[in-house]
Amino acid sequence: MSKKIFSGVQPTGNLHLGNYLGAIKNFVDLNNDNQNECIFCVVDLHAITVKQEQDQLTNNIRETAATFIASGIDPSKSIIFNQSKVHAHAEGSWILSCMAPMGWLNRMTQFKEKAGKDKEKASVGLYIYPILMASDILLYDATHVPVGEDQKQHLELTRDIAQKFNKDFGCEDFLRVPEPLIKKNFSRIMSLKDGLKKMSKSDPSDLSRINLTDTKDEIINKIKKAKTDSLPIPNEYQELNERLEAKNLLGIYSSILDQTLDKTLKEFGGKNFSDLKSQLAEVLSSKISPISDEIKKLIDDQNYLDKVLAEGANKAEVIAGKKIKEMKKIIGF
Ligand code: TYM
């Protein structure tokens, strides 16, 4: 069955292995299936919910597009564009924010995490961020949304908002209720330094993550320094529940090689972490270094990246423009 795919990544720098294994690698597989229509968005409006430096933001938008392409997304098959270039996203977000009850937003755990203790100082944009995300998805009638586990709650909210809009305006099926595509075992890649914390671009320690622009030596060094425990690697999956760092490294190895965790446990069960670490460093550097080299090459070709983004925005505008027009008509504008 053909799928309409939509997903987004924030251009906030330091795209890392979590973004790659949780999302971008799946984008590539979906792009490679000729039956799918794919749209991948650099969500720059989301990025400004926290403070960004202007020049850096401009560069990060290009770098995120470069990362999509370097990872294997083909811009002649999939639409790649940045959100701020298509007006309908912000307009749709306003309309949906008038439909969504505050109680639904108050439940969003990511806002609580990101706003931290000083909620009063967080931007209003950060609070309504999931509504902009709903607008992104619903404007394209997306059937499937590939994301990491941390976006699950936002997708549930998107589904609720779509259903409420359809019900409130008596327009059954106008907003398509999308399905999340979340990889079962590997949708939450954890920090290399703490198995309880998600791998994240905002972690102050660069050793906690593998950046997609890291060199081979940096990757080897980070894997060498990754936290483990003193026991040998277990044979059984159940034993991993108490050993989060081991579970994470085995998960990363399985995910990058597209193999089951069971197969990886058979390979390494009973061995020491040094065996796993040396293999993992090798596999990661062989998969990530070519992406890293390609990102660096593409970043030097600003004209090409700007052209991809502009062409993508033109195509996205046609789809989203039509949908927002229909939406406004339904509302009575
Ligand atoms: P963002 O930019 O934080 O992350 C981009 C994608 O990477 C995934 N991800 C992870 N997956 C596994 N392990 C991790 N440690 C990890 N860290 C990040 C995220 O789940 C995400 O899929 N709100 C979104 C962007 C967005 C969006 C959308 C996504 C805006 N509009 C519409 C889908 C559809 C975000 O902040 O992702």
mmCIF file of C-alpha atoms and ligand atoms in Angstrom:
data_model
loop_
_atom_site.group_PDB
_atom_site.id
_atom_site.type_symbol
_atom_site.label_atom_id
_atom_site.label_comp_id
_atom_site.label_asym_id
_atom_site.label_seq_id
_atom_site.Cartn_x
_atom_site.Cartn_y
_atom_site.Cartn_z
ATOM 1 C CA MET A 1 0.000 0.000 0.000
ATOM 2 C CA SER A 2 1.344 3.441 -0.809
ATOM 3 C CA LYS A 3 1.955 5.655 2.185
ATOM 4 C CA LYS A 4 2.048 9.415 2.536
ATOM 5 C CA ILE A 5 4.990 10.084 4.793
ATOM 6 C CA PHE A 6 5.682 13.320 6.663
ATOM 7 C CA SER A 7 8.340 13.944 9.251
ATOM 8 C CA GLY A 8 10.461 16.779 10.556
ATOM 9 C CA VAL A 9 13.793 17.449 12.208
ATOM 10 C CA GLN A 10 14.764 20.655 14.031
ATOM 11 C CA PRO A 11 17.756 22.563 12.688
ATOM 12 C CA THR A 12 19.374 23.075 16.066
ATOM 13 C CA GLY A 13 22.832 21.699 15.243
ATOM 14 C CA ASN A 14 24.588 18.557 16.392
ATOM 15 C CA LEU A 15 22.350 16.011 14.705
ATOM 16 C CA HIS A 16 23.349 12.749 16.322
ATOM 17 C CA LEU A 17 23.056 8.986 16.210
ATOM 18 C CA GLY A 18 19.713 9.130 18.067
ATOM 19 C CA ASN A 19 18.241 11.304 15.291
ATOM 20 C CA TYR A 20 19.733 8.966 12.716
ATOM 21 C CA LEU A 21 18.635 5.613 14.151
ATOM 22 C CA GLY A 22 15.346 6.899 15.603
ATOM 23 C CA ALA A 23 14.252 8.812 12.515
ATOM 24 C CA ILE A 24 16.505 9.638 9.546
ATOM 25 C CA LYS A 25 17.520 6.044 8.764
ATOM 26 C CA ASN A 26 13.811 5.185 8.542
ATOM 27 C CA PHE A 27 13.223 8.205 6.293
ATOM 28 C CA VAL A 28 15.799 6.732 3.900
ATOM 29 C CA ASP A 29 14.101 3.313 3.835
ATOM 30 C CA LEU A 30 10.720 4.946 3.218
ATOM 31 C CA ASN A 31 12.215 7.169 0.493
ATOM 32 C CA ASN A 32 13.635 4.074 -1.197
ATOM 33 C CA ASP A 33 10.234 2.433 -1.460
ATOM 34 C CA ASN A 34 8.903 3.803 -4.742
ATOM 35 C CA GLN A 35 5.308 3.400 -3.616
ATOM 36 C CA ASN A 36 5.626 6.064 -0.942
ATOM 37 C CA GLU A 37 5.209 9.823 -1.240
ATOM 38 C CA CYS A 38 7.637 11.332 1.237
ATOM 39 C CA ILE A 39 7.972 14.820 2.653
ATOM 40 C CA PHE A 40 10.835 15.643 5.004
ATOM 41 C CA CYS A 41 10.793 19.019 6.647
ATOM 42 C CA VAL A 42 13.493 21.066 8.341
ATOM 43 C CA VAL A 43 11.298 22.479 11.100
ATOM 44 C CA ASP A 44 12.886 25.886 11.570
ATOM 45 C CA LEU A 45 9.747 27.420 13.141
ATOM 46 C CA HIS A 46 9.997 24.804 15.866
ATOM 47 C CA ALA A 47 13.670 25.632 16.385
ATOM 48 C CA ILE A 48 12.929 29.229 17.439
ATOM 49 C CA THR A 49 10.810 28.099 20.393
ATOM 50 C CA VAL A 50 14.160 28.361 22.181
ATOM 51 C CA LYS A 51 16.702 31.105 21.452
ATOM 52 C CA GLN A 52 18.794 30.660 18.305
ATOM 53 C CA GLU A 53 21.690 32.707 16.934
ATOM 54 C CA GLN A 54 20.675 34.088 13.529
ATOM 55 C CA ASP A 55 23.727 33.051 11.481
ATOM 56 C CA GLN A 56 23.888 29.693 13.155
ATOM 57 C CA LEU A 57 20.218 29.033 12.450
ATOM 58 C CA THR A 58 20.746 29.770 8.740
ATOM 59 C CA ASN A 59 23.690 27.357 8.667
ATOM 60 C CA ASN A 60 21.851 24.714 10.665
ATOM 61 C CA ILE A 61 18.921 24.776 8.231
ATOM 62 C CA ARG A 62 21.322 23.990 5.378
ATOM 63 C CA GLU A 63 23.184 21.420 7.486
ATOM 64 C CA THR A 64 19.964 19.569 8.324
ATOM 65 C CA ALA A 65 19.022 19.442 4.637
ATOM 66 C CA ALA A 66 22.585 18.265 3.882
ATOM 67 C CA THR A 67 22.206 15.529 6.507
ATOM 68 C CA PHE A 68 18.993 14.273 4.900
ATOM 69 C CA ILE A 69 20.669 14.076 1.499
ATOM 70 C CA ALA A 70 23.980 12.672 2.792
ATOM 71 C CA SER A 71 22.061 9.933 4.647
ATOM 72 C CA GLY A 72 20.443 8.815 1.395
ATOM 73 C CA ILE A 73 17.226 10.804 0.906
ATOM 74 C CA ASP A 74 16.953 11.592 -2.780
ATOM 75 C CA PRO A 75 15.551 15.109 -3.348
ATOM 76 C CA SER A 76 14.268 14.093 -6.763
ATOM 77 C CA LYS A 77 12.032 11.483 -5.076
ATOM 78 C CA SER A 78 11.151 13.103 -1.754
ATOM 79 C CA ILE A 79 10.230 16.681 -0.945
ATOM 80 C CA ILE A 80 12.814 18.359 1.286
ATOM 81 C CA PHE A 81 12.023 21.888 2.456
ATOM 82 C CA ASN A 82 12.129 24.221 5.416
ATOM 83 C CA GLN A 83 8.923 24.932 7.269
ATOM 84 C CA SER A 84 9.164 28.747 7.424
ATOM 85 C CA LYS A 85 8.992 28.907 3.616
ATOM 86 C CA VAL A 86 5.413 27.554 3.547
ATOM 87 C CA HIS A 87 2.960 29.963 5.189
ATOM 88 C CA ALA A 88 0.264 27.348 5.746
ATOM 89 C CA HIS A 89 2.179 25.762 8.648
ATOM 90 C CA ALA A 90 1.891 28.814 10.878
ATOM 91 C CA GLU A 91 -1.653 29.560 9.743
ATOM 92 C CA GLY A 92 -2.778 25.976 10.353
ATOM 93 C CA SER A 93 -1.110 26.058 13.732
ATOM 94 C CA TRP A 94 -3.169 29.102 14.768
ATOM 95 C CA ILE A 95 -6.413 27.523 13.626
ATOM 96 C CA LEU A 96 -5.672 24.260 15.431
ATOM 97 C CA SER A 97 -4.596 26.093 18.577
ATOM 98 C CA CYS A 98 -8.126 27.501 18.709
ATOM 99 C CA MET A 99 -9.518 23.941 18.643
ATOM 100 C CA ALA A 100 -7.161 22.239 21.095
ATOM 101 C CA PRO A 101 -8.041 22.474 24.784
ATOM 102 C CA MET A 102 -5.279 23.656 27.141
ATOM 103 C CA GLY A 103 -5.806 20.538 29.226
ATOM 104 C CA TRP A 104 -4.426 18.439 26.383
ATOM 105 C CA LEU A 105 -1.301 20.580 26.127
ATOM 106 C CA ASN A 106 -0.798 20.604 29.887
ATOM 107 C CA ARG A 107 -0.199 16.868 29.703
ATOM 108 C CA MET A 108 2.757 17.141 27.303
ATOM 109 C CA THR A 109 5.806 15.768 29.079
ATOM 110 C CA GLN A 110 8.321 17.221 26.640
ATOM 111 C CA PHE A 111 7.227 20.767 27.488
ATOM 112 C CA LYS A 112 7.682 20.013 31.178
ATOM 113 C CA GLU A 113 11.169 18.596 30.522
ATOM 114 C CA LYS A 114 12.261 21.418 28.241
ATOM 115 C CA ALA A 115 10.776 24.249 30.279
ATOM 116 C CA GLY A 116 12.352 22.825 33.438
ATOM 117 C CA LYS A 117 11.686 24.426 36.799
ATOM 118 C CA ASP A 118 11.216 27.933 35.479
ATOM 119 C CA LYS A 119 8.072 27.372 33.444
ATOM 120 C CA GLU A 120 7.099 31.049 33.606
ATOM 121 C CA LYS A 121 10.134 31.964 31.516
ATOM 122 C CA ALA A 122 9.580 29.382 28.761
ATOM 123 C CA SER A 123 8.235 30.838 25.516
ATOM 124 C CA VAL A 124 4.564 30.502 24.604
ATOM 125 C CA GLY A 125 5.877 28.933 21.390
ATOM 126 C CA LEU A 126 7.471 26.101 23.347
ATOM 127 C CA TYR A 127 4.131 25.438 25.015
ATOM 128 C CA ILE A 128 2.153 25.279 21.767
ATOM 129 C CA TYR A 129 4.959 23.541 19.876
ATOM 130 C CA PRO A 130 2.984 20.258 19.517
ATOM 131 C CA ILE A 131 0.167 22.143 17.770
ATOM 132 C CA LEU A 132 2.554 23.416 15.100
ATOM 133 C CA MET A 133 3.660 19.817 14.732
ATOM 134 C CA ALA A 134 0.036 18.732 14.260
ATOM 135 C CA SER A 135 -0.370 21.431 11.608
ATOM 136 C CA ASP A 136 2.757 20.152 9.781
ATOM 137 C CA ILE A 137 1.397 16.640 9.604
ATOM 138 C CA LEU A 138 -2.279 17.340 8.941
ATOM 139 C CA LEU A 139 -1.687 19.803 6.089
ATOM 140 C CA TYR A 140 -0.230 16.992 3.985
ATOM 141 C CA ASP A 141 -2.824 14.292 4.756
ATOM 142 C CA ALA A 142 0.085 12.206 6.036
ATOM 143 C CA THR A 143 -0.838 8.569 6.616
ATOM 144 C CA HIS A 144 2.379 7.687 8.456
ATOM 145 C CA VAL A 145 4.834 9.678 10.547
ATOM 146 C CA PRO A 146 8.249 8.119 11.246
ATOM 147 C CA VAL A 147 9.667 9.406 14.541
ATOM 148 C CA GLY A 148 11.615 8.346 17.617
ATOM 149 C CA GLU A 149 9.831 7.271 20.775
ATOM 150 C CA ASP A 150 10.083 10.754 22.339
ATOM 151 C CA GLN A 151 7.565 12.118 19.808
ATOM 152 C CA LYS A 152 4.895 9.502 20.526
ATOM 153 C CA GLN A 153 2.840 11.725 22.814
ATOM 154 C CA HIS A 154 2.904 14.568 20.274
ATOM 155 C CA LEU A 155 1.558 12.216 17.630
ATOM 156 C CA GLU A 156 -1.233 11.084 19.906
ATOM 157 C CA LEU A 157 -2.122 14.741 20.380
ATOM 158 C CA THR A 158 -2.068 15.242 16.591
ATOM 159 C CA ARG A 159 -4.534 12.377 16.219
ATOM 160 C CA ASP A 160 -6.806 13.833 18.907
ATOM 161 C CA ILE A 161 -6.705 17.295 17.326
ATOM 162 C CA ALA A 162 -7.560 15.895 13.874
ATOM 163 C CA GLN A 163 -10.518 13.966 15.271
ATOM 164 C CA LYS A 164 -11.761 16.968 17.246
ATOM 165 C CA PHE A 165 -11.578 19.281 14.219
ATOM 166 C CA ASN A 166 -13.471 16.769 12.069
ATOM 167 C CA LYS A 167 -16.134 16.372 14.758
ATOM 168 C CA ASP A 168 -16.471 20.073 15.629
ATOM 169 C CA PHE A 169 -17.011 21.014 11.987
ATOM 170 C CA GLY A 170 -18.933 17.908 10.955
ATOM 171 C CA CYS A 171 -16.388 17.095 8.252
ATOM 172 C CA GLU A 172 -15.625 13.442 8.829
ATOM 173 C CA ASP A 173 -12.233 12.378 7.403
ATOM 174 C CA PHE A 174 -11.273 15.903 6.313
ATOM 175 C CA LEU A 175 -8.179 15.835 8.502
ATOM 176 C CA ARG A 176 -6.532 12.485 8.087
ATOM 177 C CA VAL A 177 -5.685 10.746 11.364
ATOM 178 C CA PRO A 178 -2.022 9.687 10.957
ATOM 179 C CA GLU A 179 -0.288 6.553 12.213
ATOM 180 C CA PRO A 180 3.042 6.830 14.014
ATOM 181 C CA LEU A 181 5.929 4.730 12.654
ATOM 182 C CA ILE A 182 8.148 4.040 15.655
ATOM 183 C CA LYS A 183 10.802 1.306 15.436
ATOM 184 C CA LYS A 184 10.115 -1.272 18.085
ATOM 185 C CA ASN A 185 13.363 -1.830 19.946
ATOM 186 C CA PHE A 186 15.546 1.007 18.781
ATOM 187 C CA SER A 187 13.363 4.078 18.934
ATOM 188 C CA ARG A 188 15.070 5.555 21.971
ATOM 189 C CA ILE A 189 18.836 5.769 21.763
ATOM 190 C CA MET A 190 20.314 6.671 25.130
ATOM 191 C CA SER A 191 23.298 8.790 26.151
ATOM 192 C CA LEU A 192 26.662 6.997 25.971
ATOM 193 C CA LYS A 193 27.325 8.271 29.479
ATOM 194 C CA ASP A 194 24.022 7.513 31.197
ATOM 195 C CA GLY A 195 21.590 4.770 30.202
ATOM 196 C CA LEU A 196 18.731 6.661 31.858
ATOM 197 C CA LYS A 197 19.109 9.772 29.698
ATOM 198 C CA LYS A 198 18.105 10.106 26.059
ATOM 199 C CA MET A 199 20.933 10.851 23.609
ATOM 200 C CA SER A 200 20.398 14.536 22.991
ATOM 201 C CA LYS A 201 21.910 17.532 21.237
ATOM 202 C CA SER A 202 21.484 19.594 24.385
ATOM 203 C CA ASP A 203 23.609 17.346 26.629
ATOM 204 C CA PRO A 204 26.610 19.483 27.676
ATOM 205 C CA SER A 205 28.955 16.488 27.300
ATOM 206 C CA ASP A 206 29.907 15.815 23.691
ATOM 207 C CA LEU A 207 31.054 12.336 24.828
ATOM 208 C CA SER A 208 27.388 11.474 25.490
ATOM 209 C CA ARG A 209 26.552 11.333 21.784
ATOM 210 C CA ILE A 210 27.903 10.422 18.360
ATOM 211 C CA ASN A 211 27.352 13.447 16.122
ATOM 212 C CA LEU A 212 26.695 12.750 12.476
ATOM 213 C CA THR A 213 29.626 15.042 11.673
ATOM 214 C CA ASP A 214 32.100 13.210 13.947
ATOM 215 C CA THR A 215 35.307 11.894 12.417
ATOM 216 C CA LYS A 216 36.273 8.228 12.554
ATOM 217 C CA ASP A 217 38.715 8.905 15.424
ATOM 218 C CA GLU A 218 36.073 10.787 17.407
ATOM 219 C CA ILE A 219 33.622 7.900 16.992
ATOM 220 C CA ILE A 220 36.211 5.340 18.128
ATOM 221 C CA ASN A 221 37.154 7.481 21.118
ATOM 222 C CA LYS A 222 33.528 8.037 22.197
ATOM 223 C CA ILE A 223 32.675 4.339 21.999
ATOM 224 C CA LYS A 224 35.826 3.497 23.937
ATOM 225 C CA LYS A 225 34.750 5.916 26.686
ATOM 226 C CA ALA A 226 31.076 4.844 26.693
ATOM 227 C CA LYS A 227 29.806 3.773 30.113
ATOM 228 C CA THR A 228 29.368 0.021 30.691
ATOM 229 C CA ASP A 229 29.318 -2.253 33.728
ATOM 230 C CA SER A 230 31.790 -4.819 35.005
ATOM 231 C CA LEU A 231 29.859 -8.012 34.145
ATOM 232 C CA PRO A 232 30.199 -9.908 30.883
ATOM 233 C CA ILE A 233 27.561 -9.329 28.206
ATOM 234 C CA PRO A 234 24.472 -11.441 28.994
ATOM 235 C CA ASN A 235 22.955 -14.126 26.749
ATOM 236 C CA GLU A 236 19.359 -13.302 27.570
ATOM 237 C CA TYR A 237 17.357 -10.212 26.667
ATOM 238 C CA GLN A 238 15.636 -10.144 30.097
ATOM 239 C CA GLU A 239 18.959 -9.574 31.845
ATOM 240 C CA LEU A 240 19.367 -6.323 29.949
ATOM 241 C CA ASN A 241 16.480 -4.646 31.735
ATOM 242 C CA GLU A 242 18.713 -3.898 34.707
ATOM 243 C CA ARG A 243 21.741 -3.053 32.584
ATOM 244 C CA LEU A 244 20.735 -0.020 30.602
ATOM 245 C CA GLU A 245 24.136 0.972 29.188
ATOM 246 C CA ALA A 246 24.730 -2.561 27.895
ATOM 247 C CA LYS A 247 21.243 -2.605 26.402
ATOM 248 C CA ASN A 248 21.882 0.697 24.648
ATOM 249 C CA LEU A 249 25.192 -0.342 23.060
ATOM 250 C CA LEU A 250 23.752 -3.691 21.931
ATOM 251 C CA GLY A 251 20.702 -1.853 20.583
ATOM 252 C CA ILE A 252 22.840 0.616 18.636
ATOM 253 C CA TYR A 253 24.855 -2.246 17.146
ATOM 254 C CA SER A 254 21.688 -4.130 16.136
ATOM 255 C CA SER A 255 19.975 -1.084 14.742
ATOM 256 C CA ILE A 256 22.857 0.162 12.618
ATOM 257 C CA LEU A 257 23.257 -3.332 11.127
ATOM 258 C CA ASP A 258 19.495 -3.878 10.783
ATOM 259 C CA GLN A 259 19.618 -7.076 12.783
ATOM 260 C CA THR A 260 17.595 -8.332 15.744
ATOM 261 C CA LEU A 261 18.797 -7.881 19.302
ATOM 262 C CA ASP A 262 18.647 -11.677 19.640
ATOM 263 C CA LYS A 263 21.181 -12.092 16.876
ATOM 264 C CA THR A 264 23.478 -9.532 18.492
ATOM 265 C CA LEU A 265 23.164 -11.300 21.867
ATOM 266 C CA LYS A 266 24.129 -14.574 20.212
ATOM 267 C CA GLU A 267 27.181 -12.849 18.762
ATOM 268 C CA PHE A 268 28.346 -11.209 21.988
ATOM 269 C CA GLY A 269 26.708 -13.144 24.879
ATOM 270 C CA GLY A 270 29.362 -14.129 27.459
ATOM 271 C CA LYS A 271 32.005 -11.848 25.913
ATOM 272 C CA ASN A 272 33.535 -8.713 27.395
ATOM 273 C CA PHE A 273 32.494 -5.191 26.524
ATOM 274 C CA SER A 274 35.866 -4.563 24.898
ATOM 275 C CA ASP A 275 34.849 -7.022 22.131
ATOM 276 C CA LEU A 276 31.530 -5.298 21.575
ATOM 277 C CA LYS A 277 33.100 -1.846 21.718
ATOM 278 C CA SER A 278 35.744 -2.553 19.111
ATOM 279 C CA GLN A 279 33.191 -4.072 16.711
ATOM 280 C CA LEU A 280 30.707 -1.299 17.379
ATOM 281 C CA ALA A 281 33.291 1.429 16.776
ATOM 282 C CA GLU A 282 34.193 -0.197 13.489
ATOM 283 C CA VAL A 283 30.615 -0.638 12.297
ATOM 284 C CA LEU A 284 29.649 2.886 13.348
ATOM 285 C CA SER A 285 32.621 4.529 11.731
ATOM 286 C CA SER A 286 32.066 2.597 8.511
ATOM 287 C CA LYS A 287 28.407 3.702 8.387
ATOM 288 C CA ILE A 288 28.634 7.210 9.844
ATOM 289 C CA SER A 289 31.946 8.486 8.395
ATOM 290 C CA PRO A 290 30.723 8.430 4.763
ATOM 291 C CA ILE A 291 27.624 10.393 5.857
ATOM 292 C CA SER A 292 29.818 12.808 7.758
ATOM 293 C CA ASP A 293 32.127 13.300 4.733
ATOM 294 C CA GLU A 294 29.148 13.871 2.464
ATOM 295 C CA ILE A 295 27.554 16.395 4.863
ATOM 296 C CA LYS A 296 30.800 18.389 4.868
ATOM 297 C CA LYS A 297 30.968 18.297 1.067
ATOM 298 C CA LEU A 298 27.336 19.378 0.665
ATOM 299 C CA ILE A 299 27.661 22.228 3.164
ATOM 300 C CA ASP A 300 30.277 23.761 0.873
ATOM 301 C CA ASP A 301 27.736 23.763 -1.936
ATOM 302 C CA GLN A 302 25.278 26.297 -0.534
ATOM 303 C CA ASN A 303 23.729 27.025 -3.925
ATOM 304 C CA TYR A 304 22.771 23.402 -4.368
ATOM 305 C CA LEU A 305 21.255 23.137 -0.878
ATOM 306 C CA ASP A 306 19.323 26.387 -1.324
ATOM 307 C CA LYS A 307 18.010 25.133 -4.653
ATOM 308 C CA VAL A 308 16.839 21.815 -3.141
ATOM 309 C CA LEU A 309 15.091 23.675 -0.315
ATOM 310 C CA ALA A 310 13.467 26.205 -2.671
ATOM 311 C CA GLU A 311 12.209 23.535 -5.064
ATOM 312 C CA GLY A 312 10.934 21.483 -2.127
ATOM 313 C CA ALA A 313 9.120 24.527 -0.705
ATOM 314 C CA ASN A 314 7.410 25.172 -4.053
ATOM 315 C CA LYS A 315 6.084 21.612 -4.142
ATOM 316 C CA ALA A 316 5.067 21.655 -0.465
ATOM 317 C CA GLU A 317 3.298 24.999 -0.941
ATOM 318 C CA VAL A 318 1.019 23.496 -3.589
ATOM 319 C CA ILE A 319 -0.124 20.685 -1.259
ATOM 320 C CA ALA A 320 -0.357 22.659 1.979
ATOM 321 C CA GLY A 321 -1.820 25.736 0.254
ATOM 322 C CA LYS A 322 -4.728 23.700 -1.075
ATOM 323 C CA LYS A 323 -5.412 22.092 2.303
ATOM 324 C CA ILE A 324 -5.366 25.339 4.263
ATOM 325 C CA LYS A 325 -7.760 26.898 1.745
ATOM 326 C CA GLU A 326 -10.207 24.035 2.285
ATOM 327 C CA MET A 327 -9.737 24.280 6.022
ATOM 328 C CA LYS A 328 -10.564 27.997 6.028
ATOM 329 C CA LYS A 329 -13.635 27.401 3.924
ATOM 330 C CA ILE A 330 -14.873 24.762 6.372
ATOM 331 C CA ILE A 331 -14.387 27.193 9.263
ATOM 332 C CA GLY A 332 -16.437 29.856 7.491
ATOM 333 C CA PHE A 333 -13.743 32.326 6.459
HETATM 334 P P1 TYM B 1 13.806 16.522 16.915
HETATM 335 O O1 TYM B 1 14.391 17.527 15.986
HETATM 336 O O2 TYM B 1 14.035 16.694 18.371
HETATM 337 O O3 TYM B 1 14.314 15.070 16.530
HETATM 338 C C1 TYM B 1 14.235 14.605 15.210
HETATM 339 C C2 TYM B 1 13.878 13.125 15.219
HETATM 340 O O4 TYM B 1 14.888 12.392 15.931
HETATM 341 C C3 TYM B 1 14.259 11.572 16.912
HETATM 342 N N1 TYM B 1 15.179 11.452 18.068
HETATM 343 C C4 TYM B 1 15.531 10.295 18.630
HETATM 344 N N2 TYM B 1 15.203 9.021 18.320
HETATM 345 C C5 TYM B 1 15.760 8.041 19.080
HETATM 346 N N3 TYM B 1 16.612 8.276 20.113
HETATM 347 C C6 TYM B 1 16.963 9.538 20.453
HETATM 348 N N4 TYM B 1 17.817 9.759 21.446
HETATM 349 C C7 TYM B 1 16.414 10.624 19.690
HETATM 350 N N5 TYM B 1 16.540 11.964 19.742
HETATM 351 C C8 TYM B 1 15.772 12.455 18.747
HETATM 352 C C9 TYM B 1 12.984 12.300 17.274
HETATM 353 O O5 TYM B 1 12.039 11.409 17.844
HETATM 354 C C10 TYM B 1 12.546 12.833 15.931
HETATM 355 O O6 TYM B 1 11.837 11.860 15.212
HETATM 356 N N6 TYM B 1 8.979 17.686 17.199
HETATM 357 C C11 TYM B 1 9.972 17.036 16.390
HETATM 358 C C12 TYM B 1 10.086 17.617 15.005
HETATM 359 C C13 TYM B 1 8.823 17.756 14.222
HETATM 360 C C14 TYM B 1 8.092 16.710 13.614
HETATM 361 C C15 TYM B 1 6.995 17.339 12.957
HETATM 362 C C16 TYM B 1 8.265 15.340 13.551
HETATM 363 C C17 TYM B 1 8.159 18.925 13.945
HETATM 364 N N7 TYM B 1 7.085 18.671 13.182
HETATM 365 C C18 TYM B 1 6.063 16.605 12.248
HETATM 366 C C19 TYM B 1 7.308 14.597 12.830
HETATM 367 C C20 TYM B 1 6.245 15.231 12.203
HETATM 368 C C21 TYM B 1 11.312 17.170 17.065
HETATM 369 O O7 TYM B 1 11.528 18.018 17.871
HETATM 370 O O8 TYM B 1 12.245 16.339 16.615
#
